[in-house]
PDB file of C-alpha atoms and ligand atoms in Angstrom:
ATOM      1  CA  MET W   1       1.074   9.374   1.493  1.00 45.00           C
ATOM      2  CA  LYS W   2       2.201   7.117  -1.284  1.00 52.00           C
ATOM      3  CA  ALA W   3       2.562   7.844  -4.562  1.00 66.00           C
ATOM      4  CA  THR W   4       1.566   5.033  -6.045  1.00 74.00           C
ATOM      5  CA  PRO W   5      -0.877   2.070  -4.922  1.00 79.00           C
ATOM      6  CA  PRO W   6       0.615  -1.400  -4.442  1.00 80.00           C
ATOM      7  CA  HIS W   7       0.988  -3.825  -7.467  1.00 83.00           C
ATOM      8  CA  PRO W   8      -2.622  -4.929  -7.595  1.00 85.00           C
ATOM      9  CA  ARG W   9      -3.295  -7.960  -5.247  1.00 88.00           C
ATOM     10  CA  LEU W  10      -6.497  -9.358  -7.313  1.00 94.00           C
ATOM     11  CA  SER W  11      -6.070 -12.556  -8.734  1.00 94.00           C
ATOM     12  CA  PRO W  12      -6.309 -13.498 -12.519  1.00 95.00           C
ATOM     13  CA  PRO W  13      -9.428 -13.808 -13.854  1.00 96.00           C
ATOM     14  CA  ALA W  14     -11.421 -16.898 -15.104  1.00 95.00           C
ATOM     15  CA  LEU W  15     -11.809 -17.197 -18.607  1.00 95.00           C
ATOM     16  CA  VAL W  16     -15.690 -18.466 -19.125  1.00 96.00           C
ATOM     17  CA  GLY W  17     -17.660 -20.238 -21.452  1.00 91.00           C
ATOM     18  CA  PRO W  18     -21.219 -21.291 -21.360  1.00 89.00           C
ATOM     19  CA  SER W  19     -23.046 -22.047 -17.940  1.00 90.00           C
ATOM     20  CA  ARG W  20     -25.001 -24.541 -16.942  1.00 90.00           C
ATOM     21  CA  ALA W  21     -27.338 -22.188 -15.238  1.00 91.00           C
ATOM     22  CA  ARG W  22     -30.329 -22.232 -16.632  1.00 94.00           C
ATOM     23  CA  VAL W  23     -32.064 -19.374 -18.595  1.00 96.00           C
ATOM     24  CA  PRO W  24     -34.920 -18.371 -16.781  1.00 95.00           C
ATOM     25  CA  ALA W  25     -38.051 -18.931 -18.845  1.00 96.00           C
ATOM     26  CA  ALA W  26     -38.580 -15.142 -18.507  1.00 95.00           C
ATOM     27  CA  HIS W  27     -35.769 -14.174 -20.841  1.00 95.00           C
ATOM     28  CA  ALA W  28     -35.514 -17.637 -23.096  1.00 95.00           C
ATOM     29  CA  GLU W  29     -36.792 -15.774 -26.034  1.00 95.00           C
ATOM     30  CA  ASP W  30     -34.074 -13.626 -25.937  1.00 96.00           C
ATOM     31  CA  ILE W  31     -31.129 -15.322 -24.353  1.00 97.00           C
ATOM     32  CA  HIS W  32     -29.082 -18.184 -25.506  1.00 96.00           C
ATOM     33  CA  GLN W  33     -26.612 -18.489 -23.052  1.00 96.00           C
ATOM     34  CA  ILE W  34     -26.021 -18.164 -19.254  1.00 97.00           C
ATOM     35  CA  LEU W  35     -21.906 -17.275 -19.214  1.00 97.00           C
ATOM     36  CA  ILE W  36     -21.787 -15.988 -15.794  1.00 97.00           C
ATOM     37  CA  SER W  37     -24.453 -16.345 -13.214  1.00 97.00           C
ATOM     38  CA  ALA W  38     -25.041 -13.638 -10.285  1.00 97.00           C
ATOM     39  CA  PRO W  39     -23.945 -15.770  -7.594  1.00 97.00           C
ATOM     40  CA  ARG W  40     -20.812 -16.185  -9.637  1.00 97.00           C
ATOM     41  CA  ILE W  41     -20.641 -12.267 -10.365  1.00 98.00           C
ATOM     42  CA  ARG W  42     -21.356 -11.818  -6.898  1.00 98.00           C
ATOM     43  CA  ARG W  43     -18.748 -13.636  -5.453  1.00 98.00           C
ATOM     44  CA  ARG W  44     -16.265 -12.712  -7.923  1.00 98.00           C
ATOM     45  CA  VAL W  45     -17.134  -8.403  -7.499  1.00 98.00           C
ATOM     46  CA  GLU W  46     -16.256  -8.962  -3.610  1.00 98.00           C
ATOM     47  CA  GLU W  47     -12.988 -10.480  -3.830  1.00 97.00           C
ATOM     48  CA  MET W  48     -12.290  -7.263  -6.422  1.00 98.00           C
ATOM     49  CA  ALA W  49     -13.691  -4.744  -4.065  1.00 97.00           C
ATOM     50  CA  HIS W  50     -11.543  -7.104  -1.214  1.00 96.00           C
ATOM     51  CA  ALA W  51      -7.873  -5.841  -2.981  1.00 96.00           C
ATOM     52  CA  ILE W  52      -9.016  -2.641  -4.532  1.00 96.00           C
ATOM     53  CA  SER W  53      -9.555  -2.266  -0.959  1.00 95.00           C
ATOM     54  CA  GLU W  54      -6.787  -3.483   0.024  1.00 94.00           C
ATOM     55  CA  ASP W  55      -4.646  -1.146  -2.264  1.00 95.00           C
ATOM     56  CA  TYR W  56      -6.011   2.122  -2.075  1.00 95.00           C
ATOM     57  CA  ARG W  57      -7.021   2.439   2.487  1.00 92.00           C
ATOM     58  CA  GLY W  58      -5.890   5.181   3.350  1.00 92.00           C
ATOM     59  CA  GLU W  59      -5.214   6.685   0.492  1.00 95.00           C
ATOM     60  CA  ARG W  60      -7.724   9.714  -1.375  1.00 96.00           C
ATOM     61  CA  LEU W  61      -9.710   7.544  -3.522  1.00 97.00           C
ATOM     62  CA  VAL W  62     -11.886   8.517  -6.373  1.00 98.00           C
ATOM     63  CA  ILE W  63     -14.073   6.304  -8.385  1.00 98.00           C
ATOM     64  CA  VAL W  64     -14.287   7.169 -11.688  1.00 98.00           C
ATOM     65  CA  ALA W  65     -17.580   5.597 -13.761  1.00 98.00           C
ATOM     66  CA  LEU W  66     -18.731   4.901 -17.262  1.00 97.00           C
ATOM     67  CA  LEU W  67     -22.291   5.495 -17.803  1.00 95.00           C
ATOM     68  CA  ASN W  68     -24.225   2.983 -18.345  1.00 94.00           C
ATOM     69  CA  GLY W  69     -22.974   0.296 -18.822  1.00 96.00           C
ATOM     70  CA  THR W  70     -21.166   0.011 -15.233  1.00 98.00           C
ATOM     71  CA  ILE W  71     -24.860   0.802 -13.355  1.00 97.00           C
ATOM     72  CA  LEU W  72     -25.191  -2.780 -11.785  1.00 98.00           C
ATOM     73  CA  PHE W  73     -21.295  -3.607 -10.814  1.00 98.00           C
ATOM     74  CA  LEU W  74     -20.868  -0.304  -9.503  1.00 98.00           C
ATOM     75  CA  ALA W  75     -23.149  -0.115  -6.992  1.00 98.00           C
ATOM     76  CA  ASP W  76     -22.047  -4.130  -5.624  1.00 98.00           C
ATOM     77  CA  LEU W  77     -18.317  -2.917  -5.639  1.00 98.00           C
ATOM     78  CA  ILE W  78     -18.441  -0.234  -3.830  1.00 97.00           C
ATOM     79  CA  ARG W  79     -20.718  -0.978  -1.255  1.00 97.00           C
ATOM     80  CA  HIS W  80     -17.598  -3.096  -0.245  1.00 97.00           C
ATOM     81  CA  PHE W  81     -15.229  -0.281   0.336  1.00 95.00           C
ATOM     82  CA  GLU W  82     -15.413   0.497   4.493  1.00 91.00           C
ATOM     83  CA  PHE W  83     -13.410   3.899   4.041  1.00 91.00           C
ATOM     84  CA  PRO W  84     -13.765   7.130   2.817  1.00 93.00           C
ATOM     85  CA  LEU W  85     -14.238   7.469  -0.959  1.00 95.00           C
ATOM     86  CA  ARG W  86     -15.619   9.519  -3.646  1.00 97.00           C
ATOM     87  CA  VAL W  87     -17.504   8.577  -6.317  1.00 98.00           C
ATOM     88  CA  ASP W  88     -18.204  10.511  -9.772  1.00 98.00           C
ATOM     89  CA  LEU W  89     -19.789   9.773 -13.299  1.00 98.00           C
ATOM     90  CA  ILE W  90     -18.823  10.414 -17.069  1.00 97.00           C
ATOM     91  CA  GLY W  91     -20.877   9.465 -19.833  1.00 96.00           C
ATOM     92  CA  VAL W  92     -19.246   8.190 -22.565  1.00 89.00           C
ATOM     93  CA  SER W  93     -20.680   5.553 -25.394  1.00 74.00           C
ATOM     94  CA  SER W  94     -18.897   4.727 -28.450  1.00 67.00           C
ATOM     95  CA  TYR W  95     -21.138   1.959 -29.823  1.00 55.00           C
ATOM     96  CA  ARG W  96     -24.945   2.987 -31.044  1.00 53.00           C
ATOM     97  CA  GLY W  97     -27.442  -0.433 -31.426  1.00 48.00           C
ATOM     98  CA  GLY W  98     -24.144  -3.131 -30.874  1.00 49.00           C
ATOM     99  CA  THR W  99     -21.643  -1.506 -33.442  1.00 50.00           C
ATOM    100  CA  SER W 100     -18.848   0.369 -32.877  1.00 52.00           C
ATOM    101  CA  SER W 101     -18.818   3.734 -34.633  1.00 50.00           C
ATOM    102  CA  GLY W 102     -14.609   4.320 -33.243  1.00 51.00           C
ATOM    103  CA  GLU W 103     -15.467   7.790 -32.418  1.00 64.00           C
ATOM    104  CA  LEU W 104     -16.571   8.671 -28.102  1.00 74.00           C
ATOM    105  CA  GLU W 105     -19.022  10.839 -27.379  1.00 81.00           C
ATOM    106  CA  TYR W 106     -18.954  12.536 -24.417  1.00 88.00           C
ATOM    107  CA  THR W 107     -22.604  12.736 -22.439  1.00 92.00           C
ATOM    108  CA  LYS W 108     -21.757  14.174 -19.402  1.00 95.00           C
ATOM    109  CA  ARG W 109     -18.967  15.350 -18.147  1.00 94.00           C
ATOM    110  CA  LEU W 110     -16.701  14.805 -14.851  1.00 95.00           C
ATOM    111  CA  LYS W 111     -17.860  17.101 -11.879  1.00 95.00           C
ATOM    112  CA  LEU W 112     -15.013  16.412  -9.005  1.00 97.00           C
ATOM    113  CA  ASP W 113     -11.357  18.110  -9.724  1.00 96.00           C
ATOM    114  CA  LEU W 114      -8.927  15.064  -9.404  1.00 97.00           C
ATOM    115  CA  LYS W 115      -5.609  16.512  -8.655  1.00 96.00           C
ATOM    116  CA  ASP W 116      -3.373  14.729  -5.374  1.00 95.00           C
ATOM    117  CA  HIS W 117      -6.105  11.694  -5.606  1.00 97.00           C
ATOM    118  CA  HIS W 118      -6.279   8.503  -6.579  1.00 97.00           C
ATOM    119  CA  VAL W 119      -8.475   7.686  -9.559  1.00 98.00           C
ATOM    120  CA  LEU W 120     -10.105   4.279 -10.138  1.00 98.00           C
ATOM    121  CA  ILE W 121     -11.884   4.198 -13.463  1.00 98.00           C
ATOM    122  CA  VAL W 122     -14.050   1.667 -13.590  1.00 98.00           C
ATOM    123  CA  ASP W 123     -15.931   0.379 -16.919  1.00 98.00           C
ATOM    124  CA  ASP W 124     -18.102  -2.679 -17.424  1.00 98.00           C
ATOM    125  CA  ILE W 125     -15.988  -4.170 -20.627  1.00 98.00           C
ATOM    126  CA  LEU W 126     -12.445  -3.828 -22.580  1.00 97.00           C
ATOM    127  CA  ASP W 127     -12.947  -4.566 -25.627  1.00 95.00           C
ATOM    128  CA  THR W 128     -11.169  -3.205 -28.387  1.00 93.00           C
ATOM    129  CA  GLY W 129      -9.534  -0.515 -25.242  1.00 94.00           C
ATOM    130  CA  LYS W 130     -10.369   2.997 -27.322  1.00 91.00           C
ATOM    131  CA  THR W 131     -12.610   3.967 -24.826  1.00 93.00           C
ATOM    132  CA  LEU W 132     -10.506   3.467 -21.481  1.00 95.00           C
ATOM    133  CA  ARG W 133      -7.292   4.166 -23.184  1.00 94.00           C
ATOM    134  CA  ALA W 134      -8.960   8.082 -24.864  1.00 92.00           C
ATOM    135  CA  VAL W 135     -10.885   8.449 -20.995  1.00 95.00           C
ATOM    136  CA  THR W 136      -7.659   7.394 -19.078  1.00 95.00           C
ATOM    137  CA  ARG W 137      -5.537   9.986 -21.199  1.00 93.00           C
ATOM    138  CA  GLU W 138      -8.334  12.604 -20.930  1.00 92.00           C
ATOM    139  CA  LEU W 139      -8.196  12.201 -17.033  1.00 95.00           C
ATOM    140  CA  ALA W 140      -4.448  12.376 -16.800  1.00 96.00           C
ATOM    141  CA  LEU W 141      -4.490  16.333 -18.118  1.00 95.00           C
ATOM    142  CA  GLN W 142      -5.780  16.320 -14.202  1.00 96.00           C
ATOM    143  CA  LYS W 143      -2.403  15.292 -13.060  1.00 96.00           C
ATOM    144  CA  PRO W 144      -4.193  12.950 -10.090  1.00 98.00           C
ATOM    145  CA  THR W 145      -1.436  11.060  -8.358  1.00 97.00           C
ATOM    146  CA  SER W 146      -2.228   8.060  -9.909  1.00 97.00           C
ATOM    147  CA  ILE W 147      -4.873   5.802 -12.379  1.00 97.00           C
ATOM    148  CA  ARG W 148      -5.882   2.690 -12.769  1.00 97.00           C
ATOM    149  CA  THR W 149      -8.659   0.682 -14.302  1.00 98.00           C
ATOM    150  CA  CYS W 150     -11.489  -1.561 -13.188  1.00 98.00           C
ATOM    151  CA  VAL W 151     -13.388  -3.841 -15.647  1.00 98.00           C
ATOM    152  CA  LEU W 152     -15.656  -6.540 -14.889  1.00 98.00           C
ATOM    153  CA  LEU W 153     -15.188  -8.475 -18.189  1.00 98.00           C
ATOM    154  CA  ASP W 154     -12.314  -8.784 -20.235  1.00 98.00           C
ATOM    155  CA  LYS W 155     -12.780  -9.305 -24.248  1.00 97.00           C
ATOM    156  CA  PRO W 156      -8.713 -10.146 -25.109  1.00 95.00           C
ATOM    157  CA  SER W 157      -9.783 -11.024 -28.580  1.00 94.00           C
ATOM    158  CA  GLY W 158     -10.964  -7.366 -29.703  1.00 90.00           C
ATOM    159  CA  ARG W 159      -8.406  -5.616 -28.658  1.00 92.00           C
ATOM    160  CA  SER W 160      -6.567  -3.486 -30.946  1.00 86.00           C
ATOM    161  CA  ASP W 161      -3.980  -2.214 -29.143  1.00 83.00           C
ATOM    162  CA  SER W 162      -1.961  -3.595 -26.147  1.00 90.00           C
ATOM    163  CA  PHE W 163      -3.662  -1.382 -23.531  1.00 94.00           C
ATOM    164  CA  GLN W 164      -4.815  -3.690 -20.665  1.00 96.00           C
ATOM    165  CA  ALA W 165      -6.802  -2.867 -16.868  1.00 97.00           C
ATOM    166  CA  ASP W 166      -5.595  -3.342 -13.736  1.00 97.00           C
ATOM    167  CA  TYR W 167      -8.157  -5.056 -11.911  1.00 98.00           C
ATOM    168  CA  VAL W 168     -10.408  -7.118 -14.598  1.00 98.00           C
ATOM    169  CA  GLY W 169     -13.197  -9.886 -13.466  1.00 98.00           C
ATOM    170  CA  PHE W 170     -13.869 -12.416 -15.734  1.00 98.00           C
ATOM    171  CA  GLN W 171     -12.159 -12.354 -19.236  1.00 98.00           C
ATOM    172  CA  VAL W 172     -15.189 -13.273 -21.813  1.00 97.00           C
ATOM    173  CA  PRO W 173     -14.688 -14.984 -25.791  1.00 96.00           C
ATOM    174  CA  HIS W 174     -15.331 -13.075 -28.712  1.00 95.00           C
ATOM    175  CA  LEU W 175     -18.929 -12.421 -28.417  1.00 94.00           C
ATOM    176  CA  PHE W 176     -21.734  -9.983 -27.639  1.00 95.00           C
ATOM    177  CA  VAL W 177     -22.758 -10.166 -24.143  1.00 97.00           C
ATOM    178  CA  VAL W 178     -25.183  -8.292 -22.612  1.00 98.00           C
ATOM    179  CA  GLY W 179     -26.581  -8.534 -18.882  1.00 98.00           C
ATOM    180  CA  TYR W 180     -25.174  -6.901 -15.427  1.00 98.00           C
ATOM    181  CA  GLY W 181     -25.347  -3.423 -17.322  1.00 98.00           C
ATOM    182  CA  LEU W 182     -24.842  -3.946 -20.390  1.00 98.00           C
ATOM    183  CA  ASP W 183     -27.194  -3.768 -22.826  1.00 97.00           C
ATOM    184  CA  TYR W 184     -27.946  -4.349 -26.246  1.00 97.00           C
ATOM    185  CA  ASP W 185     -30.100  -1.190 -27.638  1.00 95.00           C
ATOM    186  CA  GLU W 186     -30.375  -0.159 -24.113  1.00 95.00           C
ATOM    187  CA  ARG W 187     -31.988  -2.904 -23.042  1.00 97.00           C
ATOM    188  CA  TYR W 188     -31.230  -5.869 -21.279  1.00 98.00           C
ATOM    189  CA  ARG W 189     -29.176  -4.267 -18.633  1.00 98.00           C
ATOM    190  CA  ASN W 190     -31.239  -5.216 -15.530  1.00 97.00           C
ATOM    191  CA  LEU W 191     -30.815  -8.747 -16.094  1.00 98.00           C
ATOM    192  CA  PRO W 192     -28.550 -10.124 -13.103  1.00 97.00           C
ATOM    193  CA  PHE W 193     -26.230 -12.394 -15.707  1.00 98.00           C
ATOM    194  CA  VAL W 194     -24.230 -12.124 -18.166  1.00 98.00           C
ATOM    195  CA  GLY W 195     -25.679 -14.036 -20.997  1.00 97.00           C
ATOM    196  CA  VAL W 196     -25.392 -14.341 -24.540  1.00 97.00           C
ATOM    197  CA  LEU W 197     -28.332 -13.100 -27.427  1.00 95.00           C
ATOM    198  CA  GLN W 198     -30.424 -15.103 -29.316  1.00 93.00           C
ATOM    199  CA  GLN W 199     -29.588 -14.816 -32.838  1.00 91.00           C
ATOM    200  CA  HIS W 200     -32.810 -13.533 -34.108  1.00 93.00           C
ATOM    201  CA  ILE W 201     -32.546 -10.058 -31.450  1.00 92.00           C
ATOM    202  CA  TYR W 202     -29.552  -9.125 -33.865  1.00 87.00           C
ATOM    203  CA  GLU W 203     -30.327 -10.241 -36.541  1.00 86.00           C
ATOM    204  CA  PRO W 204     -33.879  -9.967 -37.312  1.00 79.00           C
ATOM    205  CA  GLU W 205     -34.770 -12.102 -40.364  1.00 75.00           C
ATOM    206  CA  THR W 206     -33.941 -15.246 -38.234  1.00 62.00           C
ATOM    207  CA  PRO W 207     -37.110 -17.149 -37.166  1.00 62.00           C
ATOM    208  CA  ALA W 208     -37.194 -17.067 -33.535  1.00 59.00           C
ATOM    209  CA  HIS W 209     -38.553 -20.649 -34.138  1.00 58.00           C
ATOM    210  CA  PRO W 210     -37.377 -22.475 -36.900  1.00 52.00           C
TER     211      PRO W 210
HETATM  212  P1  5GP X   1     -13.693  -0.685 -26.374  1.00 59.19           P
HETATM  213  O1  5GP X   1     -13.924   1.109 -26.605  1.00 59.19           O
HETATM  214  O2  5GP X   1     -12.997  -0.960 -25.262  1.00 59.19           O
HETATM  215  O3  5GP X   1     -13.614  -1.125 -27.647  1.00 59.19           O
HETATM  216  O4  5GP X   1     -15.551  -0.566 -25.650  1.00 59.19           O
HETATM  217  C1  5GP X   1     -15.355  -0.669 -24.474  1.00 59.19           C
HETATM  218  C2  5GP X   1     -17.129  -0.477 -24.749  1.00 59.19           C
HETATM  219  O5  5GP X   1     -18.058  -1.302 -26.065  1.00 59.19           O
HETATM  220  C3  5GP X   1     -17.922  -0.909 -23.307  1.00 59.19           C
HETATM  221  O6  5GP X   1     -17.654   0.041 -22.423  1.00 59.19           O
HETATM  222  C4  5GP X   1     -18.844  -1.779 -23.917  1.00 59.19           C
HETATM  223  O7  5GP X   1     -19.959  -0.442 -23.624  1.00 59.19           O
HETATM  224  C5  5GP X   1     -18.931  -2.018 -25.394  1.00 59.19           C
HETATM  225  N1  5GP X   1     -18.694  -2.670 -25.614  1.00 59.19           N
HETATM  226  C6  5GP X   1     -17.792  -4.079 -26.036  1.00 59.19           C
HETATM  227  N2  5GP X   1     -17.995  -5.299 -26.412  1.00 59.19           N
HETATM  228  C7  5GP X   1     -18.839  -5.142 -25.382  1.00 59.19           C
HETATM  229  C8  5GP X   1     -20.299  -6.333 -25.656  1.00 59.19           C
HETATM  230  O8  5GP X   1     -19.647  -7.115 -25.495  1.00 59.19           O
HETATM  231  N3  5GP X   1     -21.731  -6.069 -25.429  1.00 59.19           N
HETATM  232  C9  5GP X   1     -21.757  -4.917 -25.269  1.00 59.19           C
HETATM  233  N4  5GP X   1     -22.859  -4.722 -24.034  1.00 59.19           N
HETATM  234  N5  5GP X   1     -21.752  -3.549 -25.002  1.00 59.19           N
HETATM  235  C10 5GP X   1     -20.103  -4.137 -25.370  1.00 59.19           C
HETATM  236 MG1   MG X   2     -19.866   0.651 -21.973  1.00 59.19          MG
END
């Protein structure tokens, strides 16, 4: 078995701006703008899955995904893998209702043994980097063969340290995004796209229709 998987083969992530995709009428009250449309997410997730497959084929791989923001990303990513792997979930949260508390709270611990396995940690978005740095450090205690990280979104403007993910889907600007698993106060996880909230949602004193 190779000690470390080859250097990630994924093309660099695009920096996304407002998309031309129209916000569906059903969501227009809450969503100001679509940043990444559902078809664009689908194409990129497939590219990510392909690169990860090439890098880990034939290896003992455990995917460790962080709840709850990865629910859609994880499901779409792993359905492309055509080799045996194991999946486990950990519950860790640093945000409550949209603001960072700075503290990590474990709500579900890992079940699988990671020793002598390659580990790929999957998260929805890399912001300050505190979550993935802490989780990586914790999982490393189990002495896996290697650890890498995979995120759908990277918000480099939020970073408080130099943490980099190995597989990144898209770079997003300094905005709070929701959809495709990402929430605001546990809402909007079901949206098939990534978008930006209307201001009146997080600043309720702002009238919806001025
Ligand atoms: P970090 O520890 O890197 O600052 O935070 C990562 C976590 O913060 C993510 O897993 C996600 O739960 C949350 N987060 C950071 N930025 C955003 C954002 O723009 N939208 C949402 N919905 N969650 C975010
Ligand atoms: Mg999260």
